Amino acid sequence: MDLLRSLPLGLYLEEPETWLHKLDPRVKLIWLLSFLTSYIIANNYWRVTLVITLIIITLFARIPIRVWRQQMGWLLVLSVMVLTISSISPDGLGVNYSPRLPANPQVLQPLTTEKEKTPTPEIVNSHKEYKYVIFNQRPISINRRSLDLAISVSTIVFTIIYSTNLYLLTTAPEEITSGMESLMQPLKRFKLPVTELMLTLTLSLRFIPLVLEEIQNLIRSIMTRAINWKKLGFKGGAKVWLIVIEKLLENLLLRAEQMANAMVVRGFTSPNEHRVKWQELKLKVGDWLAIGILIVFWGMRIAFGTEI
């Protein structure tokens, strides 16, 4: 088992370099925030459109199938499961539903006398039949409220997780921190430690692979010892896992200390005095095109995506 390679989320794809990799990290971050906020107070048509848009972007970016199949496949399965479970769940209203019109159409006909009976042209009933309960085969029942809620929840789950994952897949950790630091420069007027916060974020992103490596080594060490968990019982198994957790925390603290010592040896005293410029952020033609498409994106959201 290799957690560093089998983990489906949060990995950075170094090769091949797609057009998403070449976009400015600030533009990609604004697009990510747009995906994460545009579904708020939006109708289900717009939320489904966001899911389709993310899939189209993935296909047009020419990300290898082995990558997006692993990352998108299980997420689609999860969204379908949420859609199915939510749609067949009760709506929670606790009301007995009945049709608005009586089942016998003759009840709607007005009472007339023999003298008033005159030949009149037939009036065609043009209204569409409304049904609150869409499907009802006991024990499964699907109504409009539960279906709307199912579509809303499943699309939100997919949009939040996959849009964030696509951003991490095509943006290096250094680009993320440099882009966020550039966008947060106005906050320095309020005396906020922007540089310190970005340094902490950079170290946190760099520390995640170390955590996965330590967990992987501990799991391998347990598997090689062939522990008989049935003989240990609940108390014995709990003691073993407590020892493993204690060893994990000890190793992580040791790694953090080694990282701190490495920074001190290199003469690092404060982020303001020892800043590392990972890259020069400059908007290119593709970035301006992405900004123009983003304006159209929000225009469509305001015009067609607002929930009435």
PDB file of C-alpha atoms in Angstrom:
ATOM      1  CA  MET A   1       0.000   0.000   0.000  1.00  0.00           C
ATOM      2  CA  ASP A   2       1.389   3.384  -0.991  1.00  0.00           C
ATOM      3  CA  LEU A   3      -0.612   6.233   0.526  1.00  0.00           C
ATOM      4  CA  LEU A   4       1.434   8.846  -1.285  1.00  0.00           C
ATOM      5  CA  ARG A   5       0.230   7.522  -4.650  1.00  0.00           C
ATOM      6  CA  SER A   6      -3.110   5.894  -3.873  1.00  0.00           C
ATOM      7  CA  LEU A   7      -4.598   8.894  -2.053  1.00  0.00           C
ATOM      8  CA  PRO A   8      -7.301  10.111  -4.469  1.00  0.00           C
ATOM      9  CA  LEU A   9      -7.409  13.760  -3.386  1.00  0.00           C
ATOM     10  CA  GLY A  10      -4.980  16.588  -2.904  1.00  0.00           C
ATOM     11  CA  LEU A  11      -2.218  15.387  -5.236  1.00  0.00           C
ATOM     12  CA  TYR A  12      -0.335  17.709  -7.577  1.00  0.00           C
ATOM     13  CA  LEU A  13       0.066  16.518 -11.165  1.00  0.00           C
ATOM     14  CA  GLU A  14       3.542  17.530 -12.333  1.00  0.00           C
ATOM     15  CA  GLU A  15       3.403  15.886 -15.765  1.00  0.00           C
ATOM     16  CA  PRO A  16       1.913  16.313 -18.283  1.00  0.00           C
ATOM     17  CA  GLU A  17       1.649  20.092 -17.999  1.00  0.00           C
ATOM     18  CA  THR A  18      -1.793  21.182 -19.201  1.00  0.00           C
ATOM     19  CA  TRP A  19      -3.158  24.635 -19.980  1.00  0.00           C
ATOM     20  CA  LEU A  20      -4.636  24.693 -16.476  1.00  0.00           C
ATOM     21  CA  HIS A  21      -1.116  24.481 -15.063  1.00  0.00           C
ATOM     22  CA  LYS A  22      -0.089  27.549 -17.063  1.00  0.00           C
ATOM     23  CA  LEU A  23      -2.859  29.794 -15.756  1.00  0.00           C
ATOM     24  CA  ASP A  24      -1.996  32.329 -13.085  1.00  0.00           C
ATOM     25  CA  PRO A  25      -2.689  30.901  -9.589  1.00  0.00           C
ATOM     26  CA  ARG A  26      -4.638  34.045  -8.675  1.00  0.00           C
ATOM     27  CA  VAL A  27      -7.000  33.547 -11.616  1.00  0.00           C
ATOM     28  CA  LYS A  28      -7.485  29.888 -10.728  1.00  0.00           C
ATOM     29  CA  LEU A  29      -8.150  30.808  -7.105  1.00  0.00           C
ATOM     30  CA  ILE A  30     -10.830  33.323  -8.135  1.00  0.00           C
ATOM     31  CA  TRP A  31     -12.418  30.680 -10.369  1.00  0.00           C
ATOM     32  CA  LEU A  32     -12.375  28.237  -7.451  1.00  0.00           C
ATOM     33  CA  LEU A  33     -14.088  30.752  -5.179  1.00  0.00           C
ATOM     34  CA  SER A  34     -16.652  31.381  -7.923  1.00  0.00           C
ATOM     35  CA  PHE A  35     -17.491  27.677  -8.093  1.00  0.00           C
ATOM     36  CA  LEU A  36     -17.716  27.464  -4.306  1.00  0.00           C
ATOM     37  CA  THR A  37     -20.017  30.490  -3.953  1.00  0.00           C
ATOM     38  CA  SER A  38     -22.145  30.525  -7.107  1.00  0.00           C
ATOM     39  CA  TYR A  39     -24.273  27.562  -6.006  1.00  0.00           C
ATOM     40  CA  ILE A  40     -25.520  29.551  -2.981  1.00  0.00           C
ATOM     41  CA  ILE A  41     -29.174  30.567  -3.471  1.00  0.00           C
ATOM     42  CA  ALA A  42     -29.050  28.972  -6.934  1.00  0.00           C
ATOM     43  CA  ASN A  43     -31.590  26.752  -8.628  1.00  0.00           C
ATOM     44  CA  ASN A  44     -30.915  23.108  -9.375  1.00  0.00           C
ATOM     45  CA  TYR A  45     -30.416  23.776 -13.078  1.00  0.00           C
ATOM     46  CA  TRP A  46     -27.413  25.949 -12.287  1.00  0.00           C
ATOM     47  CA  ARG A  47     -26.014  23.408  -9.824  1.00  0.00           C
ATOM     48  CA  VAL A  48     -26.201  20.666 -12.426  1.00  0.00           C
ATOM     49  CA  THR A  49     -24.547  23.066 -14.889  1.00  0.00           C
ATOM     50  CA  LEU A  50     -21.618  23.484 -12.476  1.00  0.00           C
ATOM     51  CA  VAL A  51     -21.094  19.725 -12.366  1.00  0.00           C
ATOM     52  CA  ILE A  52     -21.175  19.467 -16.159  1.00  0.00           C
ATOM     53  CA  THR A  53     -18.789  22.442 -16.454  1.00  0.00           C
ATOM     54  CA  LEU A  54     -16.238  20.817 -14.143  1.00  0.00           C
ATOM     55  CA  ILE A  55     -16.344  17.597 -16.149  1.00  0.00           C
ATOM     56  CA  ILE A  56     -15.937  19.494 -19.448  1.00  0.00           C
ATOM     57  CA  ILE A  57     -12.965  21.449 -18.053  1.00  0.00           C
ATOM     58  CA  THR A  58     -11.324  18.194 -16.989  1.00  0.00           C
ATOM     59  CA  LEU A  59     -11.783  16.652 -20.429  1.00  0.00           C
ATOM     60  CA  PHE A  60     -10.603  19.726 -22.352  1.00  0.00           C
ATOM     61  CA  ALA A  61      -7.552  20.073 -20.104  1.00  0.00           C
ATOM     62  CA  ARG A  62      -6.459  16.635 -21.353  1.00  0.00           C
ATOM     63  CA  ILE A  63      -5.697  15.367 -17.887  1.00  0.00           C
ATOM     64  CA  PRO A  64      -4.654  11.689 -18.133  1.00  0.00           C
ATOM     65  CA  ILE A  65      -7.506   9.228 -17.766  1.00  0.00           C
ATOM     66  CA  ARG A  66      -5.700   7.346 -14.994  1.00  0.00           C
ATOM     67  CA  VAL A  67      -5.737  10.522 -12.891  1.00  0.00           C
ATOM     68  CA  TRP A  68      -9.276  11.837 -13.274  1.00  0.00           C
ATOM     69  CA  ARG A  69     -10.795   8.340 -13.369  1.00  0.00           C
ATOM     70  CA  GLN A  70      -9.359   7.660  -9.940  1.00  0.00           C
ATOM     71  CA  GLN A  71     -10.326  11.035  -8.534  1.00  0.00           C
ATOM     72  CA  MET A  72     -13.647  11.644 -10.288  1.00  0.00           C
ATOM     73  CA  GLY A  73     -14.914   8.070 -10.377  1.00  0.00           C
ATOM     74  CA  TRP A  74     -15.446   7.504  -6.663  1.00  0.00           C
ATOM     75  CA  LEU A  75     -16.808  11.031  -6.274  1.00  0.00           C
ATOM     76  CA  LEU A  76     -19.444  10.390  -8.951  1.00  0.00           C
ATOM     77  CA  VAL A  77     -20.370   7.153  -7.177  1.00  0.00           C
ATOM     78  CA  LEU A  78     -20.697   9.048  -3.888  1.00  0.00           C
ATOM     79  CA  SER A  79     -22.867  11.734  -5.510  1.00  0.00           C
ATOM     80  CA  VAL A  80     -25.141   9.121  -7.100  1.00  0.00           C
ATOM     81  CA  MET A  81     -25.508   7.377  -3.735  1.00  0.00           C
ATOM     82  CA  VAL A  82     -26.414  10.672  -2.064  1.00  0.00           C
ATOM     83  CA  LEU A  83     -28.886  11.411  -4.872  1.00  0.00           C
ATOM     84  CA  THR A  84     -30.536   7.996  -4.519  1.00  0.00           C
ATOM     85  CA  ILE A  85     -30.744   7.966  -0.731  1.00  0.00           C
ATOM     86  CA  SER A  86     -32.004  11.549  -0.483  1.00  0.00           C
ATOM     87  CA  SER A  87     -34.611  11.120  -3.213  1.00  0.00           C
ATOM     88  CA  ILE A  88     -36.269   8.104  -1.547  1.00  0.00           C
ATOM     89  CA  SER A  89     -36.083   9.630   1.939  1.00  0.00           C
ATOM     90  CA  PRO A  90     -39.192  11.240   3.464  1.00  0.00           C
ATOM     91  CA  ASP A  91     -39.585  14.952   2.882  1.00  0.00           C
ATOM     92  CA  GLY A  92     -40.149  15.591   6.585  1.00  0.00           C
ATOM     93  CA  LEU A  93     -43.363  17.572   6.152  1.00  0.00           C
ATOM     94  CA  GLY A  94     -45.659  14.921   7.645  1.00  0.00           C
ATOM     95  CA  VAL A  95     -48.651  15.889   5.505  1.00  0.00           C
ATOM     96  CA  ASN A  96     -51.136  13.647   3.717  1.00  0.00           C
ATOM     97  CA  TYR A  97     -51.186  14.747   0.120  1.00  0.00           C
ATOM     98  CA  SER A  98     -54.320  14.841  -2.036  1.00  0.00           C
ATOM     99  CA  PRO A  99     -54.843  16.102  -5.592  1.00  0.00           C
ATOM    100  CA  ARG A 100     -56.068  19.657  -6.029  1.00  0.00           C
ATOM    101  CA  LEU A 101     -58.924  18.566  -8.296  1.00  0.00           C
ATOM    102  CA  PRO A 102     -61.481  15.843  -7.500  1.00  0.00           C
ATOM    103  CA  ALA A 103     -61.041  12.487  -9.178  1.00  0.00           C
ATOM    104  CA  ASN A 104     -64.544  12.611 -10.713  1.00  0.00           C
ATOM    105  CA  PRO A 105     -64.560  15.227 -13.519  1.00  0.00           C
ATOM    106  CA  GLN A 106     -68.356  15.455 -13.410  1.00  0.00           C
ATOM    107  CA  VAL A 107     -68.129  17.279 -10.078  1.00  0.00           C
ATOM    108  CA  LEU A 108     -66.578  20.252 -11.864  1.00  0.00           C
ATOM    109  CA  GLN A 109     -69.514  20.650 -14.232  1.00  0.00           C
ATOM    110  CA  PRO A 110     -71.944  23.440 -13.178  1.00  0.00           C
ATOM    111  CA  LEU A 111     -75.566  22.628 -12.412  1.00  0.00           C
ATOM    112  CA  THR A 112     -77.900  23.646 -15.232  1.00  0.00           C
ATOM    113  CA  THR A 113     -81.616  23.383 -15.847  1.00  0.00           C
ATOM    114  CA  GLU A 114     -83.296  21.953 -18.890  1.00  0.00           C
ATOM    115  CA  LYS A 115     -83.903  25.424 -20.304  1.00  0.00           C
ATOM    116  CA  GLU A 116     -80.335  26.484 -19.910  1.00  0.00           C
ATOM    117  CA  LYS A 117     -78.987  23.514 -21.787  1.00  0.00           C
ATOM    118  CA  THR A 118     -77.687  24.949 -25.029  1.00  0.00           C
ATOM    119  CA  PRO A 119     -75.037  23.536 -27.290  1.00  0.00           C
ATOM    120  CA  THR A 120     -71.702  25.134 -26.415  1.00  0.00           C
ATOM    121  CA  PRO A 121     -68.275  24.393 -27.791  1.00  0.00           C
ATOM    122  CA  GLU A 122     -66.161  22.051 -25.696  1.00  0.00           C
ATOM    123  CA  ILE A 123     -63.501  23.737 -23.610  1.00  0.00           C
ATOM    124  CA  VAL A 124     -60.200  21.923 -23.694  1.00  0.00           C
ATOM    125  CA  ASN A 125     -58.479  21.593 -20.333  1.00  0.00           C
ATOM    126  CA  SER A 126     -55.118  23.138 -21.110  1.00  0.00           C
ATOM    127  CA  HIS A 127     -53.523  22.962 -17.674  1.00  0.00           C
ATOM    128  CA  LYS A 128     -50.936  20.288 -16.993  1.00  0.00           C
ATOM    129  CA  GLU A 129     -51.615  17.740 -14.314  1.00  0.00           C
ATOM    130  CA  TYR A 130     -49.555  18.485 -11.193  1.00  0.00           C
ATOM    131  CA  LYS A 131     -48.339  15.609  -9.049  1.00  0.00           C
ATOM    132  CA  TYR A 132     -46.417  16.125  -5.832  1.00  0.00           C
ATOM    133  CA  VAL A 133     -45.624  12.416  -5.544  1.00  0.00           C
ATOM    134  CA  ILE A 134     -43.601  11.532  -8.644  1.00  0.00           C
ATOM    135  CA  PHE A 135     -43.092   7.825  -7.981  1.00  0.00           C
ATOM    136  CA  ASN A 136     -44.894   5.684  -5.450  1.00  0.00           C
ATOM    137  CA  GLN A 137     -44.273   1.959  -5.300  1.00  0.00           C
ATOM    138  CA  ARG A 138     -44.192   0.843  -1.708  1.00  0.00           C
ATOM    139  CA  PRO A 139     -41.843   0.976   0.111  1.00  0.00           C
ATOM    140  CA  ILE A 140     -40.181   3.460  -2.290  1.00  0.00           C
ATOM    141  CA  SER A 141     -41.740   6.879  -2.690  1.00  0.00           C
ATOM    142  CA  ILE A 142     -40.232   9.900  -4.449  1.00  0.00           C
ATOM    143  CA  ASN A 143     -41.827  13.343  -4.232  1.00  0.00           C
ATOM    144  CA  ARG A 144     -40.829  16.722  -5.592  1.00  0.00           C
ATOM    145  CA  ARG A 145     -39.357  18.085  -2.370  1.00  0.00           C
ATOM    146  CA  SER A 146     -37.148  15.052  -1.735  1.00  0.00           C
ATOM    147  CA  LEU A 147     -35.991  15.009  -5.373  1.00  0.00           C
ATOM    148  CA  ASP A 148     -35.091  18.716  -5.326  1.00  0.00           C
ATOM    149  CA  LEU A 149     -33.207  18.225  -2.070  1.00  0.00           C
ATOM    150  CA  ALA A 150     -31.394  15.169  -3.481  1.00  0.00           C
ATOM    151  CA  ILE A 151     -30.250  17.044  -6.591  1.00  0.00           C
ATOM    152  CA  SER A 152     -29.139  19.993  -4.485  1.00  0.00           C
ATOM    153  CA  VAL A 153     -27.113  17.944  -1.980  1.00  0.00           C
ATOM    154  CA  SER A 154     -25.483  15.619  -4.526  1.00  0.00           C
ATOM    155  CA  THR A 155     -24.396  18.441  -6.845  1.00  0.00           C
ATOM    156  CA  ILE A 156     -23.054  20.518  -3.952  1.00  0.00           C
ATOM    157  CA  VAL A 157     -20.995  17.560  -2.693  1.00  0.00           C
ATOM    158  CA  PHE A 158     -19.492  17.026  -6.141  1.00  0.00           C
ATOM    159  CA  THR A 159     -18.859  20.738  -6.791  1.00  0.00           C
ATOM    160  CA  ILE A 160     -17.172  21.469  -3.467  1.00  0.00           C
ATOM    161  CA  ILE A 161     -14.894  18.431  -3.434  1.00  0.00           C
ATOM    162  CA  TYR A 162     -13.990  18.169  -7.108  1.00  0.00           C
ATOM    163  CA  SER A 163     -13.460  21.883  -7.806  1.00  0.00           C
ATOM    164  CA  THR A 164     -11.042  22.081  -4.872  1.00  0.00           C
ATOM    165  CA  ASN A 165      -9.327  18.883  -5.966  1.00  0.00           C
ATOM    166  CA  LEU A 166      -8.968  20.136  -9.556  1.00  0.00           C
ATOM    167  CA  TYR A 167      -7.345  23.312  -8.250  1.00  0.00           C
ATOM    168  CA  LEU A 168      -4.858  21.340  -6.131  1.00  0.00           C
ATOM    169  CA  LEU A 169      -4.237  18.951  -9.033  1.00  0.00           C
ATOM    170  CA  THR A 170      -3.071  21.710 -11.384  1.00  0.00           C
ATOM    171  CA  THR A 171      -1.476  24.182  -8.937  1.00  0.00           C
ATOM    172  CA  ALA A 172       1.788  23.657  -7.072  1.00  0.00           C
ATOM    173  CA  PRO A 173       1.825  24.419  -3.316  1.00  0.00           C
ATOM    174  CA  GLU A 174       4.270  27.286  -3.867  1.00  0.00           C
ATOM    175  CA  GLU A 175       1.981  28.819  -6.496  1.00  0.00           C
ATOM    176  CA  ILE A 176      -0.980  28.569  -4.123  1.00  0.00           C
ATOM    177  CA  THR A 177       0.792  30.451  -1.352  1.00  0.00           C
ATOM    178  CA  SER A 178       2.278  33.079  -3.675  1.00  0.00           C
ATOM    179  CA  GLY A 179      -1.104  33.717  -5.308  1.00  0.00           C
ATOM    180  CA  MET A 180      -2.888  33.987  -1.959  1.00  0.00           C
ATOM    181  CA  GLU A 181      -0.192  36.313  -0.636  1.00  0.00           C
ATOM    182  CA  SER A 182      -0.573  38.553  -3.678  1.00  0.00           C
ATOM    183  CA  LEU A 183      -4.355  38.736  -3.270  1.00  0.00           C
ATOM    184  CA  MET A 184      -4.092  39.397   0.474  1.00  0.00           C
ATOM    185  CA  GLN A 185      -1.655  42.310   0.195  1.00  0.00           C
ATOM    186  CA  PRO A 186      -4.395  44.931   0.925  1.00  0.00           C
ATOM    187  CA  LEU A 187      -4.907  43.302   4.345  1.00  0.00           C
ATOM    188  CA  LYS A 188      -1.486  44.542   5.412  1.00  0.00           C
ATOM    189  CA  ARG A 189      -3.049  47.964   5.894  1.00  0.00           C
ATOM    190  CA  PHE A 190      -4.946  46.464   8.821  1.00  0.00           C
ATOM    191  CA  LYS A 191      -1.638  45.172  10.255  1.00  0.00           C
ATOM    192  CA  LEU A 192      -2.424  41.543   9.563  1.00  0.00           C
ATOM    193  CA  PRO A 193       0.630  39.212   9.347  1.00  0.00           C
ATOM    194  CA  VAL A 194      -0.022  38.123   5.770  1.00  0.00           C
ATOM    195  CA  THR A 195       3.532  36.901   5.138  1.00  0.00           C
ATOM    196  CA  GLU A 196       3.593  34.833   8.329  1.00  0.00           C
ATOM    197  CA  LEU A 197       0.244  33.269   7.482  1.00  0.00           C
ATOM    198  CA  MET A 198       1.413  32.325   3.992  1.00  0.00           C
ATOM    199  CA  LEU A 199       4.631  30.849   5.374  1.00  0.00           C
ATOM    200  CA  THR A 200       2.590  28.735   7.784  1.00  0.00           C
ATOM    201  CA  LEU A 201       0.389  27.582   4.910  1.00  0.00           C
ATOM    202  CA  THR A 202       3.441  26.673   2.814  1.00  0.00           C
ATOM    203  CA  LEU A 203       4.968  24.631   5.620  1.00  0.00           C
ATOM    204  CA  SER A 204       1.623  22.927   6.242  1.00  0.00           C
ATOM    205  CA  LEU A 205       1.317  21.888   2.598  1.00  0.00           C
ATOM    206  CA  ARG A 206       4.887  20.614   2.650  1.00  0.00           C
ATOM    207  CA  PHE A 207       4.241  18.709   5.879  1.00  0.00           C
ATOM    208  CA  ILE A 208       1.275  16.698   4.539  1.00  0.00           C
ATOM    209  CA  PRO A 209       3.447  14.191   2.578  1.00  0.00           C
ATOM    210  CA  LEU A 210       5.549  13.652   5.703  1.00  0.00           C
ATOM    211  CA  VAL A 211       2.422  12.795   7.706  1.00  0.00           C
ATOM    212  CA  LEU A 212       1.290  10.333   5.040  1.00  0.00           C
ATOM    213  CA  GLU A 213       4.733   8.766   4.938  1.00  0.00           C
ATOM    214  CA  GLU A 214       4.778   8.221   8.706  1.00  0.00           C
ATOM    215  CA  ILE A 215       1.272   6.699   8.668  1.00  0.00           C
ATOM    216  CA  GLN A 216       2.298   4.434   5.812  1.00  0.00           C
ATOM    217  CA  ASN A 217       5.423   3.235   7.648  1.00  0.00           C
ATOM    218  CA  LEU A 218       3.492   2.481  10.834  1.00  0.00           C
ATOM    219  CA  ILE A 219       0.798   0.530   8.959  1.00  0.00           C
ATOM    220  CA  ARG A 220       3.451  -1.502   7.182  1.00  0.00           C
ATOM    221  CA  SER A 221       5.183  -2.236  10.485  1.00  0.00           C
ATOM    222  CA  ILE A 222       1.903  -3.552  11.948  1.00  0.00           C
ATOM    223  CA  MET A 223       1.179  -5.692   8.877  1.00  0.00           C
ATOM    224  CA  THR A 224       4.652  -7.308   8.917  1.00  0.00           C
ATOM    225  CA  ARG A 225       4.174  -8.399  12.544  1.00  0.00           C
ATOM    226  CA  ALA A 226       1.043 -10.425  11.657  1.00  0.00           C
ATOM    227  CA  ILE A 227      -0.825  -9.517  14.836  1.00  0.00           C
ATOM    228  CA  ASN A 228      -3.710 -11.817  15.745  1.00  0.00           C
ATOM    229  CA  TRP A 229      -6.379  -9.268  16.619  1.00  0.00           C
ATOM    230  CA  LYS A 230      -8.921 -11.902  17.695  1.00  0.00           C
ATOM    231  CA  LYS A 231      -6.678 -13.158  20.488  1.00  0.00           C
ATOM    232  CA  LEU A 232      -5.895  -9.644  21.655  1.00  0.00           C
ATOM    233  CA  GLY A 233      -9.543  -8.735  22.064  1.00  0.00           C
ATOM    234  CA  PHE A 234     -10.924  -5.229  22.359  1.00  0.00           C
ATOM    235  CA  LYS A 235      -8.671  -4.053  25.186  1.00  0.00           C
ATOM    236  CA  GLY A 236      -5.529  -5.518  23.645  1.00  0.00           C
ATOM    237  CA  GLY A 237      -6.306  -4.027  20.235  1.00  0.00           C
ATOM    238  CA  ALA A 238      -7.007  -0.635  21.804  1.00  0.00           C
ATOM    239  CA  LYS A 239      -3.635  -0.724  23.591  1.00  0.00           C
ATOM    240  CA  VAL A 240      -1.855  -1.509  20.333  1.00  0.00           C
ATOM    241  CA  TRP A 241      -3.532   1.381  18.517  1.00  0.00           C
ATOM    242  CA  LEU A 242      -2.753   3.766  21.379  1.00  0.00           C
ATOM    243  CA  ILE A 243       0.906   2.799  21.090  1.00  0.00           C
ATOM    244  CA  VAL A 244       0.765   3.378  17.317  1.00  0.00           C
ATOM    245  CA  ILE A 245      -0.837   6.812  17.743  1.00  0.00           C
ATOM    246  CA  GLU A 246       1.740   7.768  20.361  1.00  0.00           C
ATOM    247  CA  LYS A 247       4.563   6.702  18.042  1.00  0.00           C
ATOM    248  CA  LEU A 248       2.994   8.655  15.175  1.00  0.00           C
ATOM    249  CA  LEU A 249       2.811  11.865  17.207  1.00  0.00           C
ATOM    250  CA  GLU A 250       6.397  11.355  18.371  1.00  0.00           C
ATOM    251  CA  ASN A 251       7.654  10.920  14.810  1.00  0.00           C
ATOM    252  CA  LEU A 252       5.711  13.957  13.564  1.00  0.00           C
ATOM    253  CA  LEU A 253       7.093  16.167  16.320  1.00  0.00           C
ATOM    254  CA  LEU A 254      10.580  14.922  15.459  1.00  0.00           C
ATOM    255  CA  ARG A 255      10.035  15.794  11.777  1.00  0.00           C
ATOM    256  CA  ALA A 256       8.766  19.261  12.720  1.00  0.00           C
ATOM    257  CA  GLU A 257      11.824  19.842  14.892  1.00  0.00           C
ATOM    258  CA  GLN A 258      14.125  18.755  12.069  1.00  0.00           C
ATOM    259  CA  MET A 259      12.375  21.165   9.685  1.00  0.00           C
ATOM    260  CA  ALA A 260      12.743  24.030  12.164  1.00  0.00           C
ATOM    261  CA  ASN A 261      16.436  23.270  12.682  1.00  0.00           C
ATOM    262  CA  ALA A 262      16.991  23.213   8.922  1.00  0.00           C
ATOM    263  CA  MET A 263      15.449  26.694   8.602  1.00  0.00           C
ATOM    264  CA  VAL A 264      17.572  28.047  11.481  1.00  0.00           C
ATOM    265  CA  VAL A 265      20.777  26.585   9.998  1.00  0.00           C
ATOM    266  CA  ARG A 266      20.042  28.375   6.728  1.00  0.00           C
ATOM    267  CA  GLY A 267      19.848  31.687   8.592  1.00  0.00           C
ATOM    268  CA  PHE A 268      16.080  32.095   8.583  1.00  0.00           C
ATOM    269  CA  THR A 269      14.967  34.565  11.246  1.00  0.00           C
ATOM    270  CA  SER A 270      11.655  36.003  10.041  1.00  0.00           C
ATOM    271  CA  PRO A 271       9.578  35.793   6.838  1.00  0.00           C
ATOM    272  CA  ASN A 272       9.865  39.536   6.253  1.00  0.00           C
ATOM    273  CA  GLU A 273      13.675  39.395   6.143  1.00  0.00           C
ATOM    274  CA  HIS A 274      14.042  36.081   4.305  1.00  0.00           C
ATOM    275  CA  ARG A 275      11.358  35.941   1.655  1.00  0.00           C
ATOM    276  CA  VAL A 276      11.575  33.364  -1.090  1.00  0.00           C
ATOM    277  CA  LYS A 277      10.092  34.382  -4.445  1.00  0.00           C
ATOM    278  CA  TRP A 278       8.889  31.171  -6.010  1.00  0.00           C
ATOM    279  CA  GLN A 279       7.847  32.799  -9.254  1.00  0.00           C
ATOM    280  CA  GLU A 280       6.949  36.142 -10.763  1.00  0.00           C
ATOM    281  CA  LEU A 281       3.198  36.501 -11.023  1.00  0.00           C
ATOM    282  CA  LYS A 282       2.199  38.158 -14.269  1.00  0.00           C
ATOM    283  CA  LEU A 283      -1.093  37.962 -16.120  1.00  0.00           C
ATOM    284  CA  LYS A 284      -0.816  36.622 -19.667  1.00  0.00           C
ATOM    285  CA  VAL A 285      -3.214  36.413 -22.589  1.00  0.00           C
ATOM    286  CA  GLY A 286      -4.730  33.157 -21.350  1.00  0.00           C
ATOM    287  CA  ASP A 287      -5.288  34.668 -17.925  1.00  0.00           C
ATOM    288  CA  TRP A 288      -7.168  37.675 -19.336  1.00  0.00           C
ATOM    289  CA  LEU A 289      -9.267  35.299 -21.442  1.00  0.00           C
ATOM    290  CA  ALA A 290     -10.111  33.301 -18.313  1.00  0.00           C
ATOM    291  CA  ILE A 291     -11.103  36.533 -16.532  1.00  0.00           C
ATOM    292  CA  GLY A 292     -13.382  37.472 -19.455  1.00  0.00           C
ATOM    293  CA  ILE A 293     -15.046  34.046 -19.342  1.00  0.00           C
ATOM    294  CA  LEU A 294     -15.460  34.478 -15.590  1.00  0.00           C
ATOM    295  CA  ILE A 295     -17.412  37.708 -16.150  1.00  0.00           C
ATOM    296  CA  VAL A 296     -19.709  35.860 -18.579  1.00  0.00           C
ATOM    297  CA  PHE A 297     -19.987  33.065 -16.004  1.00  0.00           C
ATOM    298  CA  TRP A 298     -21.295  35.411 -13.317  1.00  0.00           C
ATOM    299  CA  GLY A 299     -23.565  37.159 -15.800  1.00  0.00           C
ATOM    300  CA  MET A 300     -25.249  33.848 -16.603  1.00  0.00           C
ATOM    301  CA  ARG A 301     -25.412  33.027 -12.915  1.00  0.00           C
ATOM    302  CA  ILE A 302     -27.266  36.261 -12.138  1.00  0.00           C
ATOM    303  CA  ALA A 303     -29.539  35.999 -15.188  1.00  0.00           C
ATOM    304  CA  PHE A 304     -30.486  32.303 -15.143  1.00  0.00           C
ATOM    305  CA  GLY A 305     -29.148  30.684 -11.984  1.00  0.00           C
ATOM    306  CA  THR A 306     -30.880  32.607  -9.216  1.00  0.00           C
ATOM    307  CA  GLU A 307     -33.436  30.617  -7.278  1.00  0.00           C
ATOM    308  CA  ILE A 308     -36.863  32.205  -7.421  1.00  0.00           C
TER     309      ILE A 308
END
